[in-house]
JSON list of C-alpha atoms and ligand atoms in Angstrom, two decimals:
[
{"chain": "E", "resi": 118, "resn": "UNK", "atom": "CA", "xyz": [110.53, 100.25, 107.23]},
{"chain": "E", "resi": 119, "resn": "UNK", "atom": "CA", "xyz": [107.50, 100.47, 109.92]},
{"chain": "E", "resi": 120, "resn": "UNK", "atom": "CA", "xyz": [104.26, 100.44, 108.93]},
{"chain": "E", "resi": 121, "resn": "UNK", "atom": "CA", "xyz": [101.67, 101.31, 111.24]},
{"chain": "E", "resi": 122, "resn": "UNK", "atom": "CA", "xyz": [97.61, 101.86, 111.08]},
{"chain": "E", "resi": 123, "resn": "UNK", "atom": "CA", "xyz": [95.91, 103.98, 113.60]},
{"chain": "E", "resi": 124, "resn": "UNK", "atom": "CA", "xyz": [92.15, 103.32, 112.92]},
{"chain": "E", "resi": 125, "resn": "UNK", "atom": "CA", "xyz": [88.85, 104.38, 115.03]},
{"chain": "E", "resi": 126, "resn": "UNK", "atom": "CA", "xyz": [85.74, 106.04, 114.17]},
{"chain": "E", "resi": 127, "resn": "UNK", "atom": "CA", "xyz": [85.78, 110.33, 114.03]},
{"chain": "E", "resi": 128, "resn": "UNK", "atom": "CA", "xyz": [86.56, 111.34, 117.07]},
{"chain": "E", "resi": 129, "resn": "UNK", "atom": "CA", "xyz": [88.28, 108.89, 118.65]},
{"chain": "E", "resi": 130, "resn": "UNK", "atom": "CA", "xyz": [91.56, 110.76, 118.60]},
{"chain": "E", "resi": 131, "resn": "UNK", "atom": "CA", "xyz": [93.33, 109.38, 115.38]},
{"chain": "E", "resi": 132, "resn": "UNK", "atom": "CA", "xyz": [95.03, 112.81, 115.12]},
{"chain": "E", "resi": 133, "resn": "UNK", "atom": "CA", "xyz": [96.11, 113.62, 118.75]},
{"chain": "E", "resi": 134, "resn": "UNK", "atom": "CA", "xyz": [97.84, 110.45, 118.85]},
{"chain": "E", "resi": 135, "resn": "UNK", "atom": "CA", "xyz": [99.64, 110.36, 115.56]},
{"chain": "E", "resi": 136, "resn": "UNK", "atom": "CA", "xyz": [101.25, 113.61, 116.26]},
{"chain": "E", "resi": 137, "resn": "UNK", "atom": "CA", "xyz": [102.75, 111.90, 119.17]},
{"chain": "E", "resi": 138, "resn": "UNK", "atom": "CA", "xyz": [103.49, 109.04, 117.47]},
{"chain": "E", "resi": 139, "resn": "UNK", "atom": "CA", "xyz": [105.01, 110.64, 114.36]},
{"chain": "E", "resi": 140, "resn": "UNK", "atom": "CA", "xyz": [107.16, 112.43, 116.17]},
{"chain": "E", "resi": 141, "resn": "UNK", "atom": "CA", "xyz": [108.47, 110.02, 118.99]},
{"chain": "E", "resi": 142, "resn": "UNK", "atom": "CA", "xyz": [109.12, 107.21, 116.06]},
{"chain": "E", "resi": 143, "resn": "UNK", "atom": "CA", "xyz": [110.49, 109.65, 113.30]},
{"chain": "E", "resi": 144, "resn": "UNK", "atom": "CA", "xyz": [107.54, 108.41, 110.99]},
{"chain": "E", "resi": 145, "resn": "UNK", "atom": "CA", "xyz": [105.82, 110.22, 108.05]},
{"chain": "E", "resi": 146, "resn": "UNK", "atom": "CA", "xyz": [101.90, 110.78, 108.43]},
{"chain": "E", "resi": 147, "resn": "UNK", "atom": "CA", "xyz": [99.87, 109.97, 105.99]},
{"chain": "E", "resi": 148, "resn": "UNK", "atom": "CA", "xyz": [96.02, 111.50, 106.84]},
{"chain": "E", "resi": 149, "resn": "UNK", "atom": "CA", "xyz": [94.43, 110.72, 103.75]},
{"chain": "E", "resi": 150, "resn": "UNK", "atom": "CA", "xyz": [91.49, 113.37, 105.48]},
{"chain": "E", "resi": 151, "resn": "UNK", "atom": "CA", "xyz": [94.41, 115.78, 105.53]},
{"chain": "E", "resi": 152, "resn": "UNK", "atom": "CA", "xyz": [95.63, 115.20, 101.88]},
{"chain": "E", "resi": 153, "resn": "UNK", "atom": "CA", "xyz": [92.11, 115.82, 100.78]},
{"chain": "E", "resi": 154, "resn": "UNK", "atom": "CA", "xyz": [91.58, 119.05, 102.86]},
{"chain": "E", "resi": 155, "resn": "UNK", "atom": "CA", "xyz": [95.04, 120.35, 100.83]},
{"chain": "E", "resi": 156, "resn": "UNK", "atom": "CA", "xyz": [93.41, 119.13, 97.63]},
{"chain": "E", "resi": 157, "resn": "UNK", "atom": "CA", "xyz": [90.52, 120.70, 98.13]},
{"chain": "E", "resi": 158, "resn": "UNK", "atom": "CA", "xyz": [92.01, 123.49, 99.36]},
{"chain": "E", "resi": 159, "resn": "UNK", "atom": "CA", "xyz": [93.76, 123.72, 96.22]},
{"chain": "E", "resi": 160, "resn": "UNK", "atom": "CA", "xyz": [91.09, 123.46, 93.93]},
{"chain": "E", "resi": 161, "resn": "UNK", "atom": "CA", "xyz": [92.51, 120.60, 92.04]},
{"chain": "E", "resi": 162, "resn": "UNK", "atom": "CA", "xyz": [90.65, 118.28, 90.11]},
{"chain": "E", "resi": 163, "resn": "UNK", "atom": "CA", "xyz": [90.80, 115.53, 92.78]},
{"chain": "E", "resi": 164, "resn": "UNK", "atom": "CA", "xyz": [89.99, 117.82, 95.88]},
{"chain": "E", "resi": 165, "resn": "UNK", "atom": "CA", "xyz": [86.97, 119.07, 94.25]},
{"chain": "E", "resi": 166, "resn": "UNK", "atom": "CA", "xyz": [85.76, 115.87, 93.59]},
{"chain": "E", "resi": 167, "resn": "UNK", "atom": "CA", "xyz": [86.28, 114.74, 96.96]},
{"chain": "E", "resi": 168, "resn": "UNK", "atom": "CA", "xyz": [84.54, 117.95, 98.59]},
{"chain": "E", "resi": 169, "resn": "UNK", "atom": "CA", "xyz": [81.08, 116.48, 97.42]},
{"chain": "E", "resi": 170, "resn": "UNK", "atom": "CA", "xyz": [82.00, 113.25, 99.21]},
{"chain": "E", "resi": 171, "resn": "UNK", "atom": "CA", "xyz": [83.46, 114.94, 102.74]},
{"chain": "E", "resi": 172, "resn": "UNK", "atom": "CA", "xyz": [80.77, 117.41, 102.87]},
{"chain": "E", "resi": 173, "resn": "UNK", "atom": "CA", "xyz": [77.91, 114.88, 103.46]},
{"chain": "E", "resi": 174, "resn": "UNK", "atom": "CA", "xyz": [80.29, 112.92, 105.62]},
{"chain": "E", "resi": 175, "resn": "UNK", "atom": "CA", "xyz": [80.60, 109.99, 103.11]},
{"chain": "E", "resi": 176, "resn": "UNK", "atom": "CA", "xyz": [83.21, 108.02, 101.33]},
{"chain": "E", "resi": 177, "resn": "UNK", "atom": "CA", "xyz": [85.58, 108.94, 98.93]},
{"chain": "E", "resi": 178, "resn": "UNK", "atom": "CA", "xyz": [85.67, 105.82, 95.76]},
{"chain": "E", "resi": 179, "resn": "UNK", "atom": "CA", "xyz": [87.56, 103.83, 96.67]},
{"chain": "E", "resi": 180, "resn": "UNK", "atom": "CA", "xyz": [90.00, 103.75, 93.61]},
{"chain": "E", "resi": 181, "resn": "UNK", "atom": "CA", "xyz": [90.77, 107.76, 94.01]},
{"chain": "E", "resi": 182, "resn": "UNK", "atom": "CA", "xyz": [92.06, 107.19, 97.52]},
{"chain": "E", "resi": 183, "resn": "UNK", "atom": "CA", "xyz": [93.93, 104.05, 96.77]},
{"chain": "E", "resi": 184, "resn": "UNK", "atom": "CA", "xyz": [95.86, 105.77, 93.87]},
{"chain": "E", "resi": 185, "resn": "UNK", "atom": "CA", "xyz": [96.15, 108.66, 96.26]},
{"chain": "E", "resi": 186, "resn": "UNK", "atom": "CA", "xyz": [97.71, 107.11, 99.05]},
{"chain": "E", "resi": 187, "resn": "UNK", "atom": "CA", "xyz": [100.25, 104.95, 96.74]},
{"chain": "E", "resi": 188, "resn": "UNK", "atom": "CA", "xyz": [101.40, 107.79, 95.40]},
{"chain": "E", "resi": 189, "resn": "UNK", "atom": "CA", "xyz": [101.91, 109.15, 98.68]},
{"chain": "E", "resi": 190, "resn": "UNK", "atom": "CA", "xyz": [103.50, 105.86, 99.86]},
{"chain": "E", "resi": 191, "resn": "UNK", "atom": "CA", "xyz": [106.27, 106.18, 96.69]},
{"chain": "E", "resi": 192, "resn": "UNK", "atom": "CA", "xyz": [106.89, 109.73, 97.64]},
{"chain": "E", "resi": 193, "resn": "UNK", "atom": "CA", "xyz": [108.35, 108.43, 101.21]},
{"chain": "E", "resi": 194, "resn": "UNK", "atom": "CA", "xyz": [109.30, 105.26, 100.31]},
{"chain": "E", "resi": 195, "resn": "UNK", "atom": "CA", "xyz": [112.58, 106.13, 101.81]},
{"chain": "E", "resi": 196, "resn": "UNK", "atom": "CA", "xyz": [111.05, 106.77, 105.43]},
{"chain": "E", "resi": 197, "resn": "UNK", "atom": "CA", "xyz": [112.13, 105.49, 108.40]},
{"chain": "E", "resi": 198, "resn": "UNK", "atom": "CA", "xyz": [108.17, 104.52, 108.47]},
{"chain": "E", "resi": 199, "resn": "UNK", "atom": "CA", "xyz": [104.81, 105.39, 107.78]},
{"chain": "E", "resi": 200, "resn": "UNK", "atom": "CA", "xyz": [101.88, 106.09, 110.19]},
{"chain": "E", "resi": 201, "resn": "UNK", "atom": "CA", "xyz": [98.80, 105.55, 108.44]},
{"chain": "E", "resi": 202, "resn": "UNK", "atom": "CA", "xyz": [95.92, 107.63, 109.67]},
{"chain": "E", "resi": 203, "resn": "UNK", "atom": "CA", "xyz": [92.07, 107.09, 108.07]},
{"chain": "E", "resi": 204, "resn": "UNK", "atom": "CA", "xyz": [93.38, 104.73, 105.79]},
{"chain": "E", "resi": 205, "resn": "UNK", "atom": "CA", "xyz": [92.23, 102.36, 104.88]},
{"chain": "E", "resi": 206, "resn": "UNK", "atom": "CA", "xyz": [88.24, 102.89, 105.52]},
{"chain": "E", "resi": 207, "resn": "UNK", "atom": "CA", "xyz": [86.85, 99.96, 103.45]},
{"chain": "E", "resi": 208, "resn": "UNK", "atom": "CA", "xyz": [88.31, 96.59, 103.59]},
{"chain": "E", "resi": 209, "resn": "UNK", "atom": "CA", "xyz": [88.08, 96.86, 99.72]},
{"chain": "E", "resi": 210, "resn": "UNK", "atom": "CA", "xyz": [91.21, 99.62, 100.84]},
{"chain": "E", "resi": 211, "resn": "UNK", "atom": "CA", "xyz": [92.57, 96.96, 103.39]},
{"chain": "E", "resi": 212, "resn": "UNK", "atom": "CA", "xyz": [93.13, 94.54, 100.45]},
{"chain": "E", "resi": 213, "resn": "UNK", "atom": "CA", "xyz": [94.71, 97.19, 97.89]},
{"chain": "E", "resi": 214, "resn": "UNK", "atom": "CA", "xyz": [97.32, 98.27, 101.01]},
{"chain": "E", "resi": 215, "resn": "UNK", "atom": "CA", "xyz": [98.08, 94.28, 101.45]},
{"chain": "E", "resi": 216, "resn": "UNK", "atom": "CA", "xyz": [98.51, 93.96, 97.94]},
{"chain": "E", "resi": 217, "resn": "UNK", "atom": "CA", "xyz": [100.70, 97.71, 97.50]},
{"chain": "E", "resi": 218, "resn": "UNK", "atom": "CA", "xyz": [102.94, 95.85, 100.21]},
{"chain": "E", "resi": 219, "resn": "UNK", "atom": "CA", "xyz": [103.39, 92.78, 98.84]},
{"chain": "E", "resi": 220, "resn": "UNK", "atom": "CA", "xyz": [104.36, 94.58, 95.26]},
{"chain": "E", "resi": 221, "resn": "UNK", "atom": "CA", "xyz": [106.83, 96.58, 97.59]},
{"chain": "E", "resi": 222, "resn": "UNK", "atom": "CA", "xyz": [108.02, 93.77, 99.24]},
{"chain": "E", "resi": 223, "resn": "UNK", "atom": "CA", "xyz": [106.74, 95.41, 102.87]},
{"chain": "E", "resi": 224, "resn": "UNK", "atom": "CA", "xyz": [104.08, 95.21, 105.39]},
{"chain": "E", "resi": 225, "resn": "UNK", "atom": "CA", "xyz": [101.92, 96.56, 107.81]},
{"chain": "E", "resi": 226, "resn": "UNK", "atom": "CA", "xyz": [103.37, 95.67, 111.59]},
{"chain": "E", "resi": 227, "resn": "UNK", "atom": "CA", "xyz": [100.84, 97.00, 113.84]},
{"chain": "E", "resi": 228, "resn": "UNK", "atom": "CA", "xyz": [97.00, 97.65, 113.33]},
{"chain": "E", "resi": 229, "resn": "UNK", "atom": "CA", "xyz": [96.23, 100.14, 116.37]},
{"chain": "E", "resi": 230, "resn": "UNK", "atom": "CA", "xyz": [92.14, 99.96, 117.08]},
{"chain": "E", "resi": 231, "resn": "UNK", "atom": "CA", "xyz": [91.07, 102.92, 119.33]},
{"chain": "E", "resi": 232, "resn": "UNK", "atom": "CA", "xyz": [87.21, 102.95, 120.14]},
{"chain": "E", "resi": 233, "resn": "UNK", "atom": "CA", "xyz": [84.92, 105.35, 122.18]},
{"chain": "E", "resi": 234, "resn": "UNK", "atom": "CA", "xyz": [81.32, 105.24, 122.80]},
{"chain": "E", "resi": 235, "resn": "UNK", "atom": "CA", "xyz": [79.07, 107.18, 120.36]},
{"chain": "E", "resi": 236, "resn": "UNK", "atom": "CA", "xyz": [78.39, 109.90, 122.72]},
{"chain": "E", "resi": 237, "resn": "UNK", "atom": "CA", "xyz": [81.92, 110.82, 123.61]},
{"chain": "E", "resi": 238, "resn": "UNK", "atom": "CA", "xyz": [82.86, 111.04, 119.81]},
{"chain": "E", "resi": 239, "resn": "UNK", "atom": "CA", "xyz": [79.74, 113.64, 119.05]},
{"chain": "E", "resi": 240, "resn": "UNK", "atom": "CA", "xyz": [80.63, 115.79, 121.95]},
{"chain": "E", "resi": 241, "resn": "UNK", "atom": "CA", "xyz": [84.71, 115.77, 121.12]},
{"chain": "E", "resi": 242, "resn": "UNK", "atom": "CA", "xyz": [84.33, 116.30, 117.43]},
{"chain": "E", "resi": 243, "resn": "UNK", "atom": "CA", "xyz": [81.67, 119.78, 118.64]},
{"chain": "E", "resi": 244, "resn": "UNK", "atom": "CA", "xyz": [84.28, 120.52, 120.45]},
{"chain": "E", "resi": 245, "resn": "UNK", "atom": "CA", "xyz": [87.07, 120.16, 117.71]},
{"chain": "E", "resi": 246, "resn": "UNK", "atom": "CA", "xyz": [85.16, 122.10, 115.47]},
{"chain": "E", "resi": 247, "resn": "UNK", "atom": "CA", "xyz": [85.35, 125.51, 117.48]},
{"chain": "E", "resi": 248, "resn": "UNK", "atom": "CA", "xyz": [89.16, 125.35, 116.32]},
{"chain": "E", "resi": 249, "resn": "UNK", "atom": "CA", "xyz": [89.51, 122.62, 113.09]},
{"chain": "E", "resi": 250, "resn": "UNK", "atom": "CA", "xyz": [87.26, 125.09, 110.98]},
{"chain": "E", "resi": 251, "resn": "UNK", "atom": "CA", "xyz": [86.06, 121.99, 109.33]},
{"chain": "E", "resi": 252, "resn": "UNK", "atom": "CA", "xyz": [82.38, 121.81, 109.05]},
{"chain": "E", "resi": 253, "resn": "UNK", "atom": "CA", "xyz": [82.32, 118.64, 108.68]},
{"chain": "E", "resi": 254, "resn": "UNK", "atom": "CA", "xyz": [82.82, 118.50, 112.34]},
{"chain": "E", "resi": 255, "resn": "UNK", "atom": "CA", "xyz": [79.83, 121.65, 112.91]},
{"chain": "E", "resi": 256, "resn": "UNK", "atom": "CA", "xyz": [77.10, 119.71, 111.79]},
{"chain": "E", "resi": 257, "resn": "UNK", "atom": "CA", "xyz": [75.25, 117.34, 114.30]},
{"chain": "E", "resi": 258, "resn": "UNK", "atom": "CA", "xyz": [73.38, 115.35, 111.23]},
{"chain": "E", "resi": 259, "resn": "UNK", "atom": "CA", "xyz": [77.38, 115.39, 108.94]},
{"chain": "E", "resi": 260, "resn": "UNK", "atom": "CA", "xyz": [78.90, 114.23, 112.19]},
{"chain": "E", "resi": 261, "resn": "UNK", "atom": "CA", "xyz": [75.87, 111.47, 112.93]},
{"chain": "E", "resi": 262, "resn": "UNK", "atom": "CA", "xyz": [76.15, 110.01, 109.08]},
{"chain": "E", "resi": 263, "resn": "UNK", "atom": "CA", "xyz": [80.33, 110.14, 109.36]},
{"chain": "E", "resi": 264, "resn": "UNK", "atom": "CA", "xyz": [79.30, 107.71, 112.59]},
{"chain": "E", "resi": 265, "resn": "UNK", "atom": "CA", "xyz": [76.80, 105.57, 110.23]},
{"chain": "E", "resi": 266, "resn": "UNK", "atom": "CA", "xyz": [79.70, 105.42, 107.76]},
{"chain": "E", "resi": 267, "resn": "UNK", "atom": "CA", "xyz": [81.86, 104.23, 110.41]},
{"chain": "E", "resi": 268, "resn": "UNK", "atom": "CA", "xyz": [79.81, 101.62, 111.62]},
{"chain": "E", "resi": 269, "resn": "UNK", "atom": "CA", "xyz": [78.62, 100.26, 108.42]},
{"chain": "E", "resi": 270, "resn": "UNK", "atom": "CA", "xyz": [81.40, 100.15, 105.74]},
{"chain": "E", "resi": 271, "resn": "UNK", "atom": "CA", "xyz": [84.74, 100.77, 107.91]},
{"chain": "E", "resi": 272, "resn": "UNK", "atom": "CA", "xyz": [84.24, 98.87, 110.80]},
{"chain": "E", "resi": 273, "resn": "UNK", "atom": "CA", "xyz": [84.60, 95.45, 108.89]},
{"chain": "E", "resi": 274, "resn": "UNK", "atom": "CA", "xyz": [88.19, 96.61, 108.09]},
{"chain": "E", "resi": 275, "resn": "UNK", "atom": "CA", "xyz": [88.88, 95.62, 112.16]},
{"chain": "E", "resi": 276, "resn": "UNK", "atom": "CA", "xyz": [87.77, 92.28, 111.43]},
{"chain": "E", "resi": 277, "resn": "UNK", "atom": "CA", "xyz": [89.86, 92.07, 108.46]},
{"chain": "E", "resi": 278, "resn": "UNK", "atom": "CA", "xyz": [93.22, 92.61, 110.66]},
{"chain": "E", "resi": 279, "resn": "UNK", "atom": "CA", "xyz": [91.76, 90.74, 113.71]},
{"chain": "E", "resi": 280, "resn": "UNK", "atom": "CA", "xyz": [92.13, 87.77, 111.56]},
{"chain": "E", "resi": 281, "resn": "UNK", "atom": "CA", "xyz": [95.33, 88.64, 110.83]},
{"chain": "E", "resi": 282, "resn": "UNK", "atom": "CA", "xyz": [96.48, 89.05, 113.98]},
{"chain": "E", "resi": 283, "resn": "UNK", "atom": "CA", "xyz": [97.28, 92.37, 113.52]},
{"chain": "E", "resi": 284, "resn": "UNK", "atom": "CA", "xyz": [94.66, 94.02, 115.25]},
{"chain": "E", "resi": 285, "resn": "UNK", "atom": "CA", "xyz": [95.15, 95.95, 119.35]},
{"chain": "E", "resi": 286, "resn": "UNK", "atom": "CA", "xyz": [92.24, 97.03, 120.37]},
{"chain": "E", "resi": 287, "resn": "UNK", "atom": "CA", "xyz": [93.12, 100.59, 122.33]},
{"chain": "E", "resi": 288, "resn": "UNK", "atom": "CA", "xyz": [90.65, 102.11, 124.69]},
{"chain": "E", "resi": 289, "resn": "UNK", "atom": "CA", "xyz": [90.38, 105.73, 123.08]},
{"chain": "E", "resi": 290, "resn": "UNK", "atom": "CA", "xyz": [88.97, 107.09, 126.51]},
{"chain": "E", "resi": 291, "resn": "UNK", "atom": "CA", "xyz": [91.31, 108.66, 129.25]},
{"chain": "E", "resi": 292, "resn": "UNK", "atom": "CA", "xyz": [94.18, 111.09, 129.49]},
{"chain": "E", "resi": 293, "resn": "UNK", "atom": "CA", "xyz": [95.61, 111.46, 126.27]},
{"chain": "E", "resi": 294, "resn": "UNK", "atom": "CA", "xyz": [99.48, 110.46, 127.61]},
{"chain": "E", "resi": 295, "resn": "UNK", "atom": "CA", "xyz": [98.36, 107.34, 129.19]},
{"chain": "E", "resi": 296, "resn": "UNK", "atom": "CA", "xyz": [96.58, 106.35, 126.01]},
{"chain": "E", "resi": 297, "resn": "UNK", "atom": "CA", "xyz": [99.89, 107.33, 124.24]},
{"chain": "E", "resi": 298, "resn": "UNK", "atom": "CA", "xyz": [102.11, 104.83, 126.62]},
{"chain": "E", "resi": 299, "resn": "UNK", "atom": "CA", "xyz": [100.09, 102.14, 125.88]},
{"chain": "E", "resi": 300, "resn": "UNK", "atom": "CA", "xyz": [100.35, 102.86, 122.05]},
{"chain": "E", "resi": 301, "resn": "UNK", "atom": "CA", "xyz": [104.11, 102.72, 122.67]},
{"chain": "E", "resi": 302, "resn": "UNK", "atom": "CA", "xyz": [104.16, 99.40, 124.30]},
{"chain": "E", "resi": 303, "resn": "UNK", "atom": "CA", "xyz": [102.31, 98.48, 121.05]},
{"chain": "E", "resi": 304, "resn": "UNK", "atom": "CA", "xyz": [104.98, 99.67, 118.81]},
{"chain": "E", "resi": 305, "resn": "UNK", "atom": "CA", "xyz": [107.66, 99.07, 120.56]},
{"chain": "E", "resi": 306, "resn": "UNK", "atom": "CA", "xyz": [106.27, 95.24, 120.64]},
{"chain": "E", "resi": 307, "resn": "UNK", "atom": "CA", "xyz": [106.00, 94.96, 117.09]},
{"chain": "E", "resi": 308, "resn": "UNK", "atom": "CA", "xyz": [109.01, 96.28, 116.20]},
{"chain": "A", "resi": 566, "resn": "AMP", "atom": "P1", "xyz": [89.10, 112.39, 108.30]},
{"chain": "A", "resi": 566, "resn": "AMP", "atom": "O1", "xyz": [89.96, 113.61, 108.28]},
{"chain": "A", "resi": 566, "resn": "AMP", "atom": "O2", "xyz": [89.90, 111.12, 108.39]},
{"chain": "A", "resi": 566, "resn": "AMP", "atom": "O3", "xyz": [88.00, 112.48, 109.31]},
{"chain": "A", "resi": 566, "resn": "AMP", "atom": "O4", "xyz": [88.40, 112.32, 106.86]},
{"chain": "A", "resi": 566, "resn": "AMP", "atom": "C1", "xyz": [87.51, 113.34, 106.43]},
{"chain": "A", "resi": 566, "resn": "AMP", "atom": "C2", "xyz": [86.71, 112.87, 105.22]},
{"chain": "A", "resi": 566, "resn": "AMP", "atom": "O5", "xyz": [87.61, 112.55, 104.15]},
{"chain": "A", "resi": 566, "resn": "AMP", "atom": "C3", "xyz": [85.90, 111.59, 105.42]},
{"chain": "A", "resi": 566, "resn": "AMP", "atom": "O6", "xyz": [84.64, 111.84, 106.00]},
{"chain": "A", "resi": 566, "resn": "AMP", "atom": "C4", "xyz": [85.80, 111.06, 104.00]},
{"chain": "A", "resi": 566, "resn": "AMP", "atom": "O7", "xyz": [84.84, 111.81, 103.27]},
{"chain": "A", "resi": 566, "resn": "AMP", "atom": "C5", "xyz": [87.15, 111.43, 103.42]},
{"chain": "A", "resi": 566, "resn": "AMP", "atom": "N1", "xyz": [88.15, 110.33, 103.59]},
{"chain": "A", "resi": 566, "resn": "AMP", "atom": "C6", "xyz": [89.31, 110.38, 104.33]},
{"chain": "A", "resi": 566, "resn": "AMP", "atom": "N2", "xyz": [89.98, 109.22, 104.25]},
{"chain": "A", "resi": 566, "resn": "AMP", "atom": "C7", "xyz": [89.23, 108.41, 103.45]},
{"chain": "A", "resi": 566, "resn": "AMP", "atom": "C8", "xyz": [89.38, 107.06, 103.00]},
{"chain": "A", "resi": 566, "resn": "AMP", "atom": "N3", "xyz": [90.43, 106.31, 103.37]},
{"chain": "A", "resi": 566, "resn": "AMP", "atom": "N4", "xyz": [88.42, 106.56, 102.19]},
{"chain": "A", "resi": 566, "resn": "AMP", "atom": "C9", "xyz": [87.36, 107.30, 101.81]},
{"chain": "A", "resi": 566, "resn": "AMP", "atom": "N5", "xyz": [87.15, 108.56, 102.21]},
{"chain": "A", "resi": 566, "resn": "AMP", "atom": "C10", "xyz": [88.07, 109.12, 103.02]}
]
């Protein structure tokens, strides 16, 4: 089973490329931001706790989205592979996924790190919001603290992989199919 992380700050283009890669691979995506949307959506107890949390552009505890995303991980555990996508955010997450593997008897093959400057990821997630509907994505000062976020408590979970040697760094600037080829080589590599 292939495991793969796509990490990078909002905006960067986590979701653009996992639909490509989900598809070309035959993986399931797992978008913990997406599972929360549905939840919240839903009204259940665990997407209304969350919607506090997303709103203001911070984290979600850390235990709620680990037991989240291994129940999520059971569900497929059948799956050709998994493409993990905003998970994990914390390297307190980084160590429950090593350990969730290890139980499993699996692990994570490729770390995929895409980075933009700060201005490029303001301007694309303005942009996104005219369609996502998420207002998380509407709001300049939501948008600037989901940045903060970024660079303060998920950021370290690069370092984590890096000394692993899991980590590929991925320029998340440029034509979105070009970016996409080089995630290939990536996967294909680690396969
Ligand atoms: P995303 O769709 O990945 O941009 O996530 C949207 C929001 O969901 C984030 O700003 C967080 O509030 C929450 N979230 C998603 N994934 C995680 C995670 N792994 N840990 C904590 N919070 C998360």
């Amino acid at each position: 089973m292939l495991n793969i992380a796509i990490f990078g700050a909002p905006g960067v283009g986590k979701g653009t490329q996992s639909a490509l890669i989900e598809k070309k691979y035959n993986l399931v995506h797992i978008s913990t931001g997406d599972i929360l949307r549905e939840e919240t959506s839903k009204g259940t107890e665990l997407g209304l706790k969350a919607k506090a949390y997303m709103d203001k552009g911070q984290l979600i505890p850390d235990e709620l989205i680990i037991n989240m995303l291994e129940k999520k991980v059971d569900e497929n555990i059948n799956a050709e592979g998994i493409l993990y996508d905003g998970f994990p955010r914390t390297v307190k997450q980084a160590e429950a996924l090593d350990e969730m593997f290890k139980k499993k008897g699996l692990k994570l093959d490729t770390f995929l790190c895409l980075s933009a400057d700060h201005d490029t990821l303001v301007a694309r997630l303005l942009n996104r919001a005219k369609d996502s509907g998420r207002s998380d994505d509407a709001d300049v000062n939501v948008i600037e603290n989901r940045i903060k976020v970024y660079n303060e408590q998920t950021l370290p979970v690069a370092d984590y992989y890096r000394a692993q040697g899991k980590a590929v760094e991925i320029n998340g600037i440029g034509e979105i199919n070009d970016i996409f080829k080089l995630i290939c080589s990536v996967i294909d590599n680690a396969k």
